[in-house]
JSON list of C-alpha atoms in Angstrom, two decimals:
[
{"chain": "A", "resi": 1, "resn": "ILE", "atom": "CA", "xyz": [0.00, 0.00, 0.00]},
{"chain": "A", "resi": 2, "resn": "THR", "atom": "CA", "xyz": [2.97, 2.30, -0.61]},
{"chain": "A", "resi": 3, "resn": "GLY", "atom": "CA", "xyz": [0.91, 4.74, -2.68]},
{"chain": "A", "resi": 4, "resn": "TYR", "atom": "CA", "xyz": [-1.81, 4.97, -0.06]},
{"chain": "A", "resi": 5, "resn": "TYR", "atom": "CA", "xyz": [0.83, 5.25, 2.67]},
{"chain": "A", "resi": 6, "resn": "THR", "atom": "CA", "xyz": [2.42, 8.32, 1.08]},
{"chain": "A", "resi": 7, "resn": "THR", "atom": "CA", "xyz": [-0.93, 10.06, 0.62]},
{"chain": "A", "resi": 8, "resn": "ILE", "atom": "CA", "xyz": [-2.21, 9.30, 4.13]},
{"chain": "A", "resi": 9, "resn": "LYS", "atom": "CA", "xyz": [1.07, 10.33, 5.75]},
{"chain": "A", "resi": 10, "resn": "TYR", "atom": "CA", "xyz": [1.07, 13.61, 3.79]},
{"chain": "A", "resi": 11, "resn": "ALA", "atom": "CA", "xyz": [-2.50, 14.32, 4.95]},
{"chain": "A", "resi": 12, "resn": "LEU", "atom": "CA", "xyz": [-1.55, 13.67, 8.57]},
{"chain": "A", "resi": 13, "resn": "ASP", "atom": "CA", "xyz": [1.47, 15.98, 8.22]},
{"chain": "A", "resi": 14, "resn": "THR", "atom": "CA", "xyz": [-0.51, 18.85, 6.69]},
{"chain": "A", "resi": 15, "resn": "ILE", "atom": "CA", "xyz": [-4.19, 18.86, 7.70]},
{"chain": "A", "resi": 16, "resn": "GLY", "atom": "CA", "xyz": [-3.78, 16.64, 10.73]},
{"chain": "A", "resi": 17, "resn": "VAL", "atom": "CA", "xyz": [-5.93, 13.97, 12.32]},
{"chain": "A", "resi": 18, "resn": "ARG", "atom": "CA", "xyz": [-9.11, 16.02, 12.16]},
{"chain": "A", "resi": 19, "resn": "GLY", "atom": "CA", "xyz": [-8.70, 16.90, 8.53]},
{"chain": "A", "resi": 20, "resn": "THR", "atom": "CA", "xyz": [-7.92, 13.30, 7.63]},
{"chain": "A", "resi": 21, "resn": "VAL", "atom": "CA", "xyz": [-10.55, 11.44, 9.63]},
{"chain": "A", "resi": 22, "resn": "GLU", "atom": "CA", "xyz": [-13.30, 13.97, 10.28]},
{"chain": "A", "resi": 23, "resn": "ASP", "atom": "CA", "xyz": [-15.86, 13.96, 7.46]},
{"chain": "A", "resi": 24, "resn": "GLU", "atom": "CA", "xyz": [-19.17, 15.77, 7.72]},
{"chain": "A", "resi": 25, "resn": "GLU", "atom": "CA", "xyz": [-20.58, 14.09, 4.63]},
{"chain": "A", "resi": 26, "resn": "GLU", "atom": "CA", "xyz": [-22.48, 10.95, 5.56]},
{"chain": "A", "resi": 27, "resn": "MET", "atom": "CA", "xyz": [-20.99, 7.98, 3.75]},
{"chain": "A", "resi": 28, "resn": "ASP", "atom": "CA", "xyz": [-21.95, 4.37, 3.41]},
{"chain": "A", "resi": 29, "resn": "PHE", "atom": "CA", "xyz": [-19.97, 1.62, 1.73]},
{"chain": "A", "resi": 30, "resn": "PRO", "atom": "CA", "xyz": [-19.79, -2.18, 1.72]},
{"chain": "A", "resi": 31, "resn": "HIS", "atom": "CA", "xyz": [-18.29, -3.81, 4.78]},
{"chain": "A", "resi": 32, "resn": "GLY", "atom": "CA", "xyz": [-15.94, -6.00, 2.83]},
{"chain": "A", "resi": 33, "resn": "ILE", "atom": "CA", "xyz": [-16.94, -9.65, 3.19]},
{"chain": "A", "resi": 34, "resn": "GLY", "atom": "CA", "xyz": [-17.60, -11.07, -0.25]},
{"chain": "A", "resi": 35, "resn": "ASN", "atom": "CA", "xyz": [-17.28, -7.77, -2.08]},
{"chain": "A", "resi": 36, "resn": "VAL", "atom": "CA", "xyz": [-15.54, -7.65, -5.42]},
{"chain": "A", "resi": 37, "resn": "TRP", "atom": "CA", "xyz": [-14.02, -4.22, -4.73]},
{"chain": "A", "resi": 38, "resn": "TYR", "atom": "CA", "xyz": [-12.46, -3.60, -1.32]},
{"chain": "A", "resi": 39, "resn": "GLY", "atom": "CA", "xyz": [-10.61, -0.39, -2.17]},
{"chain": "A", "resi": 40, "resn": "TRP", "atom": "CA", "xyz": [-12.40, 2.35, -0.24]},
{"chain": "A", "resi": 41, "resn": "PHE", "atom": "CA", "xyz": [-13.29, 0.11, 2.69]},
{"chain": "A", "resi": 42, "resn": "TRP", "atom": "CA", "xyz": [-9.65, -0.87, 3.20]},
{"chain": "A", "resi": 43, "resn": "LEU", "atom": "CA", "xyz": [-8.23, 2.57, 2.47]},
{"chain": "A", "resi": 44, "resn": "VAL", "atom": "CA", "xyz": [-10.19, 3.77, 5.50]},
{"chain": "A", "resi": 45, "resn": "HIS", "atom": "CA", "xyz": [-8.65, 1.01, 7.62]},
{"chain": "A", "resi": 46, "resn": "TYR", "atom": "CA", "xyz": [-5.16, 1.76, 6.29]},
{"chain": "A", "resi": 47, "resn": "THR", "atom": "CA", "xyz": [-5.61, 5.35, 7.44]},
{"chain": "A", "resi": 48, "resn": "GLY", "atom": "CA", "xyz": [-5.85, 4.08, 11.01]},
{"chain": "A", "resi": 49, "resn": "ALA", "atom": "CA", "xyz": [-2.86, 1.77, 10.63]},
{"chain": "A", "resi": 50, "resn": "VAL", "atom": "CA", "xyz": [-0.65, 4.49, 9.15]},
{"chain": "A", "resi": 51, "resn": "THR", "atom": "CA", "xyz": [-1.71, 6.85, 11.95]},
{"chain": "A", "resi": 52, "resn": "ALA", "atom": "CA", "xyz": [-0.68, 4.30, 14.59]},
{"chain": "A", "resi": 53, "resn": "ASP", "atom": "CA", "xyz": [2.63, 3.70, 12.86]},
{"chain": "A", "resi": 54, "resn": "LYS", "atom": "CA", "xyz": [3.36, 7.42, 12.68]},
{"chain": "A", "resi": 55, "resn": "LEU", "atom": "CA", "xyz": [2.53, 7.94, 16.36]},
{"chain": "A", "resi": 56, "resn": "VAL", "atom": "CA", "xyz": [4.73, 5.05, 17.51]},
{"chain": "A", "resi": 57, "resn": "THR", "atom": "CA", "xyz": [7.61, 5.99, 15.20]},
{"chain": "A", "resi": 58, "resn": "GLU", "atom": "CA", "xyz": [7.60, 9.77, 15.60]},
{"chain": "A", "resi": 59, "resn": "GLY", "atom": "CA", "xyz": [6.02, 10.20, 19.03]},
{"chain": "A", "resi": 60, "resn": "SER", "atom": "CA", "xyz": [3.36, 12.72, 18.03]},
{"chain": "A", "resi": 61, "resn": "LEU", "atom": "CA", "xyz": [0.54, 13.47, 15.62]},
{"chain": "A", "resi": 62, "resn": "LEU", "atom": "CA", "xyz": [-0.64, 16.77, 14.23]},
{"chain": "A", "resi": 63, "resn": "LEU", "atom": "CA", "xyz": [-4.19, 17.10, 15.56]},
{"chain": "A", "resi": 64, "resn": "ASP", "atom": "CA", "xyz": [-5.33, 20.16, 13.64]},
{"chain": "A", "resi": 65, "resn": "GLY", "atom": "CA", "xyz": [-3.47, 21.73, 10.74]},
{"chain": "A", "resi": 66, "resn": "SER", "atom": "CA", "xyz": [-5.14, 25.11, 11.34]},
{"chain": "A", "resi": 67, "resn": "THR", "atom": "CA", "xyz": [-4.02, 25.39, 14.98]},
{"chain": "A", "resi": 68, "resn": "GLY", "atom": "CA", "xyz": [-0.82, 23.35, 15.02]},
{"chain": "A", "resi": 69, "resn": "GLU", "atom": "CA", "xyz": [-2.03, 21.38, 18.05]},
{"chain": "A", "resi": 70, "resn": "HIS", "atom": "CA", "xyz": [-0.41, 17.95, 18.49]},
{"chain": "A", "resi": 71, "resn": "LEU", "atom": "CA", "xyz": [-1.23, 14.66, 20.23]},
{"chain": "A", "resi": 72, "resn": "THR", "atom": "CA", "xyz": [1.57, 12.71, 21.88]},
{"chain": "A", "resi": 73, "resn": "ASP", "atom": "CA", "xyz": [-0.10, 9.54, 23.13]},
{"chain": "A", "resi": 74, "resn": "ALA", "atom": "CA", "xyz": [-2.45, 6.85, 21.86]},
{"chain": "A", "resi": 75, "resn": "VAL", "atom": "CA", "xyz": [-5.20, 7.41, 24.44]},
{"chain": "A", "resi": 76, "resn": "SER", "atom": "CA", "xyz": [-5.53, 11.05, 23.37]},
{"chain": "A", "resi": 77, "resn": "PHE", "atom": "CA", "xyz": [-5.88, 9.94, 19.75]},
{"chain": "A", "resi": 78, "resn": "VAL", "atom": "CA", "xyz": [-8.57, 7.41, 20.66]},
{"chain": "A", "resi": 79, "resn": "ARG", "atom": "CA", "xyz": [-10.46, 10.07, 22.65]},
{"chain": "A", "resi": 80, "resn": "GLU", "atom": "CA", "xyz": [-10.36, 12.37, 19.63]},
{"chain": "A", "resi": 81, "resn": "ILE", "atom": "CA", "xyz": [-11.79, 9.63, 17.42]},
{"chain": "A", "resi": 82, "resn": "GLN", "atom": "CA", "xyz": [-14.49, 8.92, 19.99]},
{"chain": "A", "resi": 83, "resn": "ARG", "atom": "CA", "xyz": [-15.34, 12.64, 20.04]},
{"chain": "A", "resi": 84, "resn": "ILE", "atom": "CA", "xyz": [-15.81, 12.47, 16.26]},
{"chain": "A", "resi": 85, "resn": "GLN", "atom": "CA", "xyz": [-17.92, 9.32, 16.60]},
{"chain": "A", "resi": 86, "resn": "LYS", "atom": "CA", "xyz": [-20.36, 11.18, 18.86]},
{"chain": "A", "resi": 87, "resn": "GLN", "atom": "CA", "xyz": [-21.14, 13.82, 16.26]},
{"chain": "A", "resi": 88, "resn": "THR", "atom": "CA", "xyz": [-24.54, 13.75, 14.57]},
{"chain": "A", "resi": 89, "resn": "TRP", "atom": "CA", "xyz": [-22.84, 13.56, 11.17]},
{"chain": "A", "resi": 90, "resn": "ALA", "atom": "CA", "xyz": [-20.32, 10.82, 12.09]},
{"chain": "A", "resi": 91, "resn": "ASP", "atom": "CA", "xyz": [-19.96, 8.21, 9.35]},
{"chain": "A", "resi": 92, "resn": "GLU", "atom": "CA", "xyz": [-18.26, 4.82, 9.24]},
{"chain": "A", "resi": 93, "resn": "MET", "atom": "CA", "xyz": [-14.77, 6.14, 8.54]},
{"chain": "A", "resi": 94, "resn": "SER", "atom": "CA", "xyz": [-13.81, 6.83, 12.14]},
{"chain": "A", "resi": 95, "resn": "PHE", "atom": "CA", "xyz": [-15.04, 3.40, 13.25]},
{"chain": "A", "resi": 96, "resn": "HIS", "atom": "CA", "xyz": [-13.06, 1.50, 10.61]},
{"chain": "A", "resi": 97, "resn": "ALA", "atom": "CA", "xyz": [-9.97, 3.66, 11.17]},
{"chain": "A", "resi": 98, "resn": "ILE", "atom": "CA", "xyz": [-9.94, 2.89, 14.89]},
{"chain": "A", "resi": 99, "resn": "HIS", "atom": "CA", "xyz": [-9.90, -0.86, 14.18]},
{"chain": "A", "resi": 100, "resn": "ALA", "atom": "CA", "xyz": [-6.68, -0.65, 12.19]},
{"chain": "A", "resi": 101, "resn": "PHE", "atom": "CA", "xyz": [-5.17, 1.89, 14.59]},
{"chain": "A", "resi": 102, "resn": "ILE", "atom": "CA", "xyz": [-5.65, -0.63, 17.39]},
{"chain": "A", "resi": 103, "resn": "TRP", "atom": "CA", "xyz": [-4.39, -3.67, 15.49]},
{"chain": "A", "resi": 104, "resn": "HIS", "atom": "CA", "xyz": [-1.23, -1.91, 14.31]},
{"chain": "A", "resi": 105, "resn": "TYR", "atom": "CA", "xyz": [-0.59, -0.13, 17.62]},
{"chain": "A", "resi": 106, "resn": "VAL", "atom": "CA", "xyz": [-0.83, -3.42, 19.53]},
{"chain": "A", "resi": 107, "resn": "ALA", "atom": "CA", "xyz": [1.48, -5.17, 17.05]},
{"chain": "A", "resi": 108, "resn": "ARG", "atom": "CA", "xyz": [4.06, -2.38, 17.33]},
{"chain": "A", "resi": 109, "resn": "THR", "atom": "CA", "xyz": [3.95, -1.90, 21.11]},
{"chain": "A", "resi": 110, "resn": "ILE", "atom": "CA", "xyz": [3.24, -5.47, 22.31]},
{"chain": "A", "resi": 111, "resn": "PRO", "atom": "CA", "xyz": [5.07, -7.56, 19.70]},
{"chain": "A", "resi": 112, "resn": "ASP", "atom": "CA", "xyz": [5.12, -10.74, 21.80]},
{"chain": "A", "resi": 113, "resn": "LEU", "atom": "CA", "xyz": [1.44, -10.70, 22.66]},
{"chain": "A", "resi": 114, "resn": "ASP", "atom": "CA", "xyz": [0.79, -13.65, 24.96]},
{"chain": "A", "resi": 115, "resn": "LYS", "atom": "CA", "xyz": [-2.32, -12.48, 26.81]},
{"chain": "A", "resi": 116, "resn": "TYR", "atom": "CA", "xyz": [-5.26, -10.19, 26.21]},
{"chain": "A", "resi": 117, "resn": "PRO", "atom": "CA", "xyz": [-4.06, -6.56, 26.67]},
{"chain": "A", "resi": 118, "resn": "THR", "atom": "CA", "xyz": [-6.62, -5.73, 29.35]},
{"chain": "A", "resi": 119, "resn": "GLN", "atom": "CA", "xyz": [-4.98, -2.54, 30.59]},
{"chain": "A", "resi": 120, "resn": "LEU", "atom": "CA", "xyz": [-4.66, -1.02, 27.12]},
{"chain": "A", "resi": 121, "resn": "ALA", "atom": "CA", "xyz": [-8.19, -2.07, 26.16]},
{"chain": "A", "resi": 122, "resn": "THR", "atom": "CA", "xyz": [-9.52, -0.47, 29.34]},
{"chain": "A", "resi": 123, "resn": "GLU", "atom": "CA", "xyz": [-7.60, 2.75, 28.63]},
{"chain": "A", "resi": 124, "resn": "PHE", "atom": "CA", "xyz": [-8.96, 2.89, 25.08]},
{"chain": "A", "resi": 125, "resn": "CYS", "atom": "CA", "xyz": [-12.49, 1.55, 25.53]},
{"chain": "A", "resi": 126, "resn": "GLY", "atom": "CA", "xyz": [-13.33, 1.37, 29.24]},
{"chain": "A", "resi": 127, "resn": "GLU", "atom": "CA", "xyz": [-15.31, 4.59, 29.32]},
{"chain": "A", "resi": 128, "resn": "TYR", "atom": "CA", "xyz": [-17.87, 2.92, 27.06]},
{"chain": "A", "resi": 129, "resn": "VAL", "atom": "CA", "xyz": [-17.93, -0.61, 28.50]},
{"chain": "A", "resi": 130, "resn": "VAL", "atom": "CA", "xyz": [-21.34, -0.01, 30.10]},
{"chain": "A", "resi": 131, "resn": "ASP", "atom": "CA", "xyz": [-22.50, 3.48, 29.18]},
{"chain": "A", "resi": 132, "resn": "ASP", "atom": "CA", "xyz": [-22.20, 2.80, 25.47]},
{"chain": "A", "resi": 133, "resn": "PHE", "atom": "CA", "xyz": [-22.93, 5.48, 22.88]},
{"chain": "A", "resi": 134, "resn": "ARG", "atom": "CA", "xyz": [-24.41, 4.51, 19.55]},
{"chain": "A", "resi": 135, "resn": "SER", "atom": "CA", "xyz": [-23.82, 6.61, 16.45]},
{"chain": "A", "resi": 136, "resn": "LYS", "atom": "CA", "xyz": [-27.11, 6.64, 14.57]},
{"chain": "A", "resi": 137, "resn": "PRO", "atom": "CA", "xyz": [-25.67, 7.75, 11.19]},
{"chain": "A", "resi": 138, "resn": "ALA", "atom": "CA", "xyz": [-22.95, 5.07, 11.28]},
{"chain": "A", "resi": 139, "resn": "ARG", "atom": "CA", "xyz": [-25.22, 2.49, 12.97]},
{"chain": "A", "resi": 140, "resn": "LYS", "atom": "CA", "xyz": [-22.35, 1.53, 15.28]},
{"chain": "A", "resi": 141, "resn": "SER", "atom": "CA", "xyz": [-21.59, 1.79, 18.99]},
{"chain": "A", "resi": 142, "resn": "ILE", "atom": "CA", "xyz": [-18.36, 3.27, 20.31]},
{"chain": "A", "resi": 143, "resn": "GLY", "atom": "CA", "xyz": [-17.71, 0.62, 22.97]},
{"chain": "A", "resi": 144, "resn": "SER", "atom": "CA", "xyz": [-18.50, -2.38, 20.79]},
{"chain": "A", "resi": 145, "resn": "GLU", "atom": "CA", "xyz": [-16.35, -1.18, 17.90]},
{"chain": "A", "resi": 146, "resn": "CYS", "atom": "CA", "xyz": [-13.45, -0.26, 20.19]},
{"chain": "A", "resi": 147, "resn": "TYR", "atom": "CA", "xyz": [-13.32, -3.73, 21.78]},
{"chain": "A", "resi": 148, "resn": "HIS", "atom": "CA", "xyz": [-13.89, -5.27, 18.34]},
{"chain": "A", "resi": 149, "resn": "GLY", "atom": "CA", "xyz": [-10.63, -3.63, 17.28]},
{"chain": "A", "resi": 150, "resn": "PHE", "atom": "CA", "xyz": [-8.77, -5.63, 19.93]},
{"chain": "A", "resi": 151, "resn": "GLY", "atom": "CA", "xyz": [-10.09, -8.83, 18.36]},
{"chain": "A", "resi": 152, "resn": "HIS", "atom": "CA", "xyz": [-8.58, -7.70, 15.08]},
{"chain": "A", "resi": 153, "resn": "ALA", "atom": "CA", "xyz": [-5.37, -6.94, 16.98]},
{"chain": "A", "resi": 154, "resn": "VAL", "atom": "CA", "xyz": [-5.21, -10.45, 18.42]},
{"chain": "A", "resi": 155, "resn": "PHE", "atom": "CA", "xyz": [-5.63, -11.92, 14.93]},
{"chain": "A", "resi": 156, "resn": "TYR", "atom": "CA", "xyz": [-3.10, -9.54, 13.33]},
{"chain": "A", "resi": 157, "resn": "SER", "atom": "CA", "xyz": [-0.45, -10.08, 16.01]},
{"chain": "A", "resi": 158, "resn": "LEU", "atom": "CA", "xyz": [-0.74, -13.86, 15.73]},
{"chain": "A", "resi": 159, "resn": "ALA", "atom": "CA", "xyz": [-0.77, -13.67, 11.93]},
{"chain": "A", "resi": 160, "resn": "LEU", "atom": "CA", "xyz": [2.57, -11.82, 12.01]},
{"chain": "A", "resi": 161, "resn": "ARG", "atom": "CA", "xyz": [3.92, -14.47, 14.37]},
{"chain": "A", "resi": 162, "resn": "GLN", "atom": "CA", "xyz": [2.77, -17.26, 12.04]},
{"chain": "A", "resi": 163, "resn": "LEU", "atom": "CA", "xyz": [4.40, -15.49, 9.10]},
{"chain": "A", "resi": 164, "resn": "GLY", "atom": "CA", "xyz": [7.66, -15.18, 11.03]},
{"chain": "A", "resi": 165, "resn": "VAL", "atom": "CA", "xyz": [7.66, -11.37, 11.08]},
{"chain": "A", "resi": 166, "resn": "GLN", "atom": "CA", "xyz": [9.86, -10.06, 13.90]},
{"chain": "A", "resi": 167, "resn": "SER", "atom": "CA", "xyz": [8.93, -6.91, 15.81]},
{"chain": "A", "resi": 168, "resn": "HIS", "atom": "CA", "xyz": [11.63, -4.82, 14.13]},
{"chain": "A", "resi": 169, "resn": "GLU", "atom": "CA", "xyz": [10.39, -6.02, 10.72]},
{"chain": "A", "resi": 170, "resn": "ILE", "atom": "CA", "xyz": [6.78, -4.86, 11.08]},
{"chain": "A", "resi": 171, "resn": "ASP", "atom": "CA", "xyz": [6.04, -2.50, 8.19]},
{"chain": "A", "resi": 172, "resn": "VAL", "atom": "CA", "xyz": [2.67, -0.75, 7.99]},
{"chain": "A", "resi": 173, "resn": "ARG", "atom": "CA", "xyz": [2.91, -0.85, 4.19]},
{"chain": "A", "resi": 174, "resn": "THR", "atom": "CA", "xyz": [2.67, -4.63, 4.27]},
{"chain": "A", "resi": 175, "resn": "GLN", "atom": "CA", "xyz": [-0.89, -5.62, 5.12]},
{"chain": "A", "resi": 176, "resn": "LEU", "atom": "CA", "xyz": [-2.86, -8.83, 4.73]},
{"chain": "A", "resi": 177, "resn": "ARG", "atom": "CA", "xyz": [-5.09, -8.59, 1.68]},
{"chain": "A", "resi": 178, "resn": "PRO", "atom": "CA", "xyz": [-8.87, -9.06, 2.06]},
{"chain": "A", "resi": 179, "resn": "GLY", "atom": "CA", "xyz": [-9.88, -12.13, 0.14]},
{"chain": "A", "resi": 180, "resn": "GLY", "atom": "CA", "xyz": [-6.22, -13.01, -0.23]},
{"chain": "A", "resi": 181, "resn": "GLY", "atom": "CA", "xyz": [-6.51, -16.46, 1.28]},
{"chain": "A", "resi": 182, "resn": "PHE", "atom": "CA", "xyz": [-4.51, -16.03, 4.49]},
{"chain": "A", "resi": 183, "resn": "GLN", "atom": "CA", "xyz": [-5.66, -18.32, 7.27]},
{"chain": "A", "resi": 184, "resn": "LEU", "atom": "CA", "xyz": [-4.32, -18.91, 10.75]},
{"chain": "A", "resi": 185, "resn": "SER", "atom": "CA", "xyz": [-3.16, -22.45, 11.35]},
{"chain": "A", "resi": 186, "resn": "ASP", "atom": "CA", "xyz": [-5.49, -24.53, 13.52]},
{"chain": "A", "resi": 187, "resn": "GLU", "atom": "CA", "xyz": [-3.11, -24.20, 16.44]},
{"chain": "A", "resi": 188, "resn": "ILE", "atom": "CA", "xyz": [-2.75, -20.43, 16.19]},
{"chain": "A", "resi": 189, "resn": "PHE", "atom": "CA", "xyz": [-6.46, -19.94, 15.47]},
{"chain": "A", "resi": 190, "resn": "CYS", "atom": "CA", "xyz": [-7.13, -21.73, 18.74]},
{"chain": "A", "resi": 191, "resn": "GLU", "atom": "CA", "xyz": [-4.50, -19.58, 20.46]},
{"chain": "A", "resi": 192, "resn": "ALA", "atom": "CA", "xyz": [-6.42, -16.48, 19.34]},
{"chain": "A", "resi": 193, "resn": "TYR", "atom": "CA", "xyz": [-9.51, -17.75, 21.15]},
{"chain": "A", "resi": 194, "resn": "LYS", "atom": "CA", "xyz": [-7.46, -18.49, 24.26]},
{"chain": "A", "resi": 195, "resn": "LEU", "atom": "CA", "xyz": [-6.16, -14.90, 24.23]},
{"chain": "A", "resi": 196, "resn": "CYS", "atom": "CA", "xyz": [-9.70, -13.56, 23.89]},
{"chain": "A", "resi": 197, "resn": "ALA", "atom": "CA", "xyz": [-10.72, -15.76, 26.83]},
{"chain": "A", "resi": 198, "resn": "GLY", "atom": "CA", "xyz": [-8.48, -13.54, 28.94]},
{"chain": "A", "resi": 199, "resn": "ALA", "atom": "CA", "xyz": [-10.66, -10.51, 28.21]},
{"chain": "A", "resi": 200, "resn": "PRO", "atom": "CA", "xyz": [-12.95, -9.31, 31.01]},
{"chain": "A", "resi": 201, "resn": "ASN", "atom": "CA", "xyz": [-16.25, -11.15, 31.12]},
{"chain": "A", "resi": 202, "resn": "ALA", "atom": "CA", "xyz": [-17.84, -9.80, 34.29]},
{"chain": "A", "resi": 203, "resn": "THR", "atom": "CA", "xyz": [-21.50, -10.12, 35.18]},
{"chain": "A", "resi": 204, "resn": "ILE", "atom": "CA", "xyz": [-22.03, -6.47, 34.34]},
{"chain": "A", "resi": 205, "resn": "THR", "atom": "CA", "xyz": [-20.96, -6.94, 30.73]},
{"chain": "A", "resi": 206, "resn": "THR", "atom": "CA", "xyz": [-19.50, -9.54, 28.37]},
{"chain": "A", "resi": 207, "resn": "LEU", "atom": "CA", "xyz": [-18.55, -6.85, 25.87]},
{"chain": "A", "resi": 208, "resn": "PRO", "atom": "CA", "xyz": [-14.71, -7.14, 25.92]},
{"chain": "A", "resi": 209, "resn": "ARG", "atom": "CA", "xyz": [-14.56, -10.94, 25.50]},
{"chain": "A", "resi": 210, "resn": "LYS", "atom": "CA", "xyz": [-17.45, -11.15, 23.07]},
{"chain": "A", "resi": 211, "resn": "ARG", "atom": "CA", "xyz": [-16.11, -8.40, 20.83]},
{"chain": "A", "resi": 212, "resn": "CYS", "atom": "CA", "xyz": [-12.61, -9.88, 20.90]},
{"chain": "A", "resi": 213, "resn": "ILE", "atom": "CA", "xyz": [-13.96, -13.18, 19.58]},
{"chain": "A", "resi": 214, "resn": "GLY", "atom": "CA", "xyz": [-16.03, -11.21, 17.09]},
{"chain": "A", "resi": 215, "resn": "GLY", "atom": "CA", "xyz": [-12.92, -9.43, 15.82]},
{"chain": "A", "resi": 216, "resn": "VAL", "atom": "CA", "xyz": [-11.06, -12.71, 15.32]},
{"chain": "A", "resi": 217, "resn": "ARG", "atom": "CA", "xyz": [-14.05, -14.19, 13.50]},
{"chain": "A", "resi": 218, "resn": "HIS", "atom": "CA", "xyz": [-14.38, -11.09, 11.34]},
{"chain": "A", "resi": 219, "resn": "SER", "atom": "CA", "xyz": [-10.69, -11.11, 10.38]},
{"chain": "A", "resi": 220, "resn": "THR", "atom": "CA", "xyz": [-10.93, -14.79, 9.50]},
{"chain": "A", "resi": 221, "resn": "LYS", "atom": "CA", "xyz": [-13.89, -14.16, 7.21]},
{"chain": "A", "resi": 222, "resn": "LEU", "atom": "CA", "xyz": [-12.32, -11.14, 5.54]},
{"chain": "A", "resi": 223, "resn": "PHE", "atom": "CA", "xyz": [-9.07, -12.82, 4.51]},
{"chain": "A", "resi": 224, "resn": "ALA", "atom": "CA", "xyz": [-10.55, -16.16, 3.48]},
{"chain": "A", "resi": 225, "resn": "ILE", "atom": "CA", "xyz": [-11.11, -17.26, -0.08]},
{"chain": "A", "resi": 226, "resn": "LEU", "atom": "CA", "xyz": [-14.62, -18.64, 0.07]},
{"chain": "A", "resi": 227, "resn": "GLU", "atom": "CA", "xyz": [-16.16, -21.09, -2.32]},
{"chain": "A", "resi": 228, "resn": "GLU", "atom": "CA", "xyz": [-19.06, -19.84, -4.41]},
{"chain": "A", "resi": 229, "resn": "ASP", "atom": "CA", "xyz": [-22.12, -19.45, -2.18]},
{"chain": "A", "resi": 230, "resn": "GLU", "atom": "CA", "xyz": [-20.10, -20.50, 0.90]},
{"chain": "A", "resi": 231, "resn": "ASP", "atom": "CA", "xyz": [-21.39, -18.81, 4.03]},
{"chain": "A", "resi": 232, "resn": "PRO", "atom": "CA", "xyz": [-18.62, -16.93, 5.93]},
{"chain": "A", "resi": 233, "resn": "THR", "atom": "CA", "xyz": [-20.15, -17.75, 9.30]},
{"chain": "A", "resi": 234, "resn": "GLU", "atom": "CA", "xyz": [-20.25, -21.45, 8.50]},
{"chain": "A", "resi": 235, "resn": "TYR", "atom": "CA", "xyz": [-16.64, -21.23, 7.31]},
{"chain": "A", "resi": 236, "resn": "VAL", "atom": "CA", "xyz": [-15.57, -19.93, 10.72]},
{"chain": "A", "resi": 237, "resn": "ALA", "atom": "CA", "xyz": [-17.75, -22.45, 12.53]},
{"chain": "A", "resi": 238, "resn": "LYS", "atom": "CA", "xyz": [-15.85, -25.29, 10.83]},
{"chain": "A", "resi": 239, "resn": "LEU", "atom": "CA", "xyz": [-12.57, -23.84, 12.11]},
{"chain": "A", "resi": 240, "resn": "GLU", "atom": "CA", "xyz": [-14.01, -23.53, 15.60]},
{"chain": "A", "resi": 241, "resn": "GLU", "atom": "CA", "xyz": [-14.97, -27.21, 15.52]},
{"chain": "A", "resi": 242, "resn": "ARG", "atom": "CA", "xyz": [-11.26, -28.02, 15.21]},
{"chain": "A", "resi": 243, "resn": "CYS", "atom": "CA", "xyz": [-10.43, -25.97, 18.32]},
{"chain": "A", "resi": 244, "resn": "ASP", "atom": "CA", "xyz": [-11.03, -27.97, 21.49]},
{"chain": "A", "resi": 245, "resn": "VAL", "atom": "CA", "xyz": [-11.44, -24.94, 23.74]},
{"chain": "A", "resi": 246, "resn": "ALA", "atom": "CA", "xyz": [-13.68, -22.89, 21.42]},
{"chain": "A", "resi": 247, "resn": "GLU", "atom": "CA", "xyz": [-16.94, -24.35, 22.68]},
{"chain": "A", "resi": 248, "resn": "GLN", "atom": "CA", "xyz": [-15.97, -23.68, 26.28]},
{"chain": "A", "resi": 249, "resn": "ILE", "atom": "CA", "xyz": [-14.86, -20.13, 25.52]},
{"chain": "A", "resi": 250, "resn": "LEU", "atom": "CA", "xyz": [-18.00, -19.31, 23.54]},
{"chain": "A", "resi": 251, "resn": "LYS", "atom": "CA", "xyz": [-20.29, -20.72, 26.22]},
{"chain": "A", "resi": 252, "resn": "GLY", "atom": "CA", "xyz": [-22.32, -18.05, 27.93]},
{"chain": "A", "resi": 253, "resn": "LEU", "atom": "CA", "xyz": [-21.61, -15.31, 25.40]},
{"chain": "A", "resi": 254, "resn": "GLU", "atom": "CA", "xyz": [-24.80, -13.84, 23.95]},
{"chain": "A", "resi": 255, "resn": "TRP", "atom": "CA", "xyz": [-24.57, -12.73, 20.32]}
]
């Protein structure tokens, strides 16, 4: 995605986070599973990944090109995105961008992920774990989508491990392609579920664990090459049948 990378990075350097992510024109586009053209949907995600990479590498982000204000930490960036998501005109862009921001940020800052990053997830999403806010224009909720991003992060981190990518080799310009056929091995797929089992699952809410599993499932569907008329949910269910702990982990989670 070198071409996209250059454009997104230039936007972040000139008009800042708000100019790049904030869009007052309501937009709607396919979610990606089974679509012939993934371009716009994934460009939005790449925006989040490039933003995370820039923050980790350079230590700051230009917030607003008109004021010169900067952000210097990930939580502040997430709060800015959540502010945008609360606006009456908020579209899907900010929700998709936060997914990729989370998956790349986790991969860059916790390269040897061996348990669910509860502290980071709480810092990013905890404000909305119970008092969730739903964006009517985007038809999405801030808390659910934030925790969903950590499911993507679990998948992405384990995918890099399976591919043999070392922490110093992680390059935001190299991304898994939707519909490209990548699949976690049975062992690592099961490991993803075990990591998600470490997410909070208190009586008050099952949101973190449920959305982590949902993010892993979603990633699996997106990258798979499905047979004609094959149902993505059934495809994932077959993989779960080969994971001994999946049934136990999924037990009690309401979908």
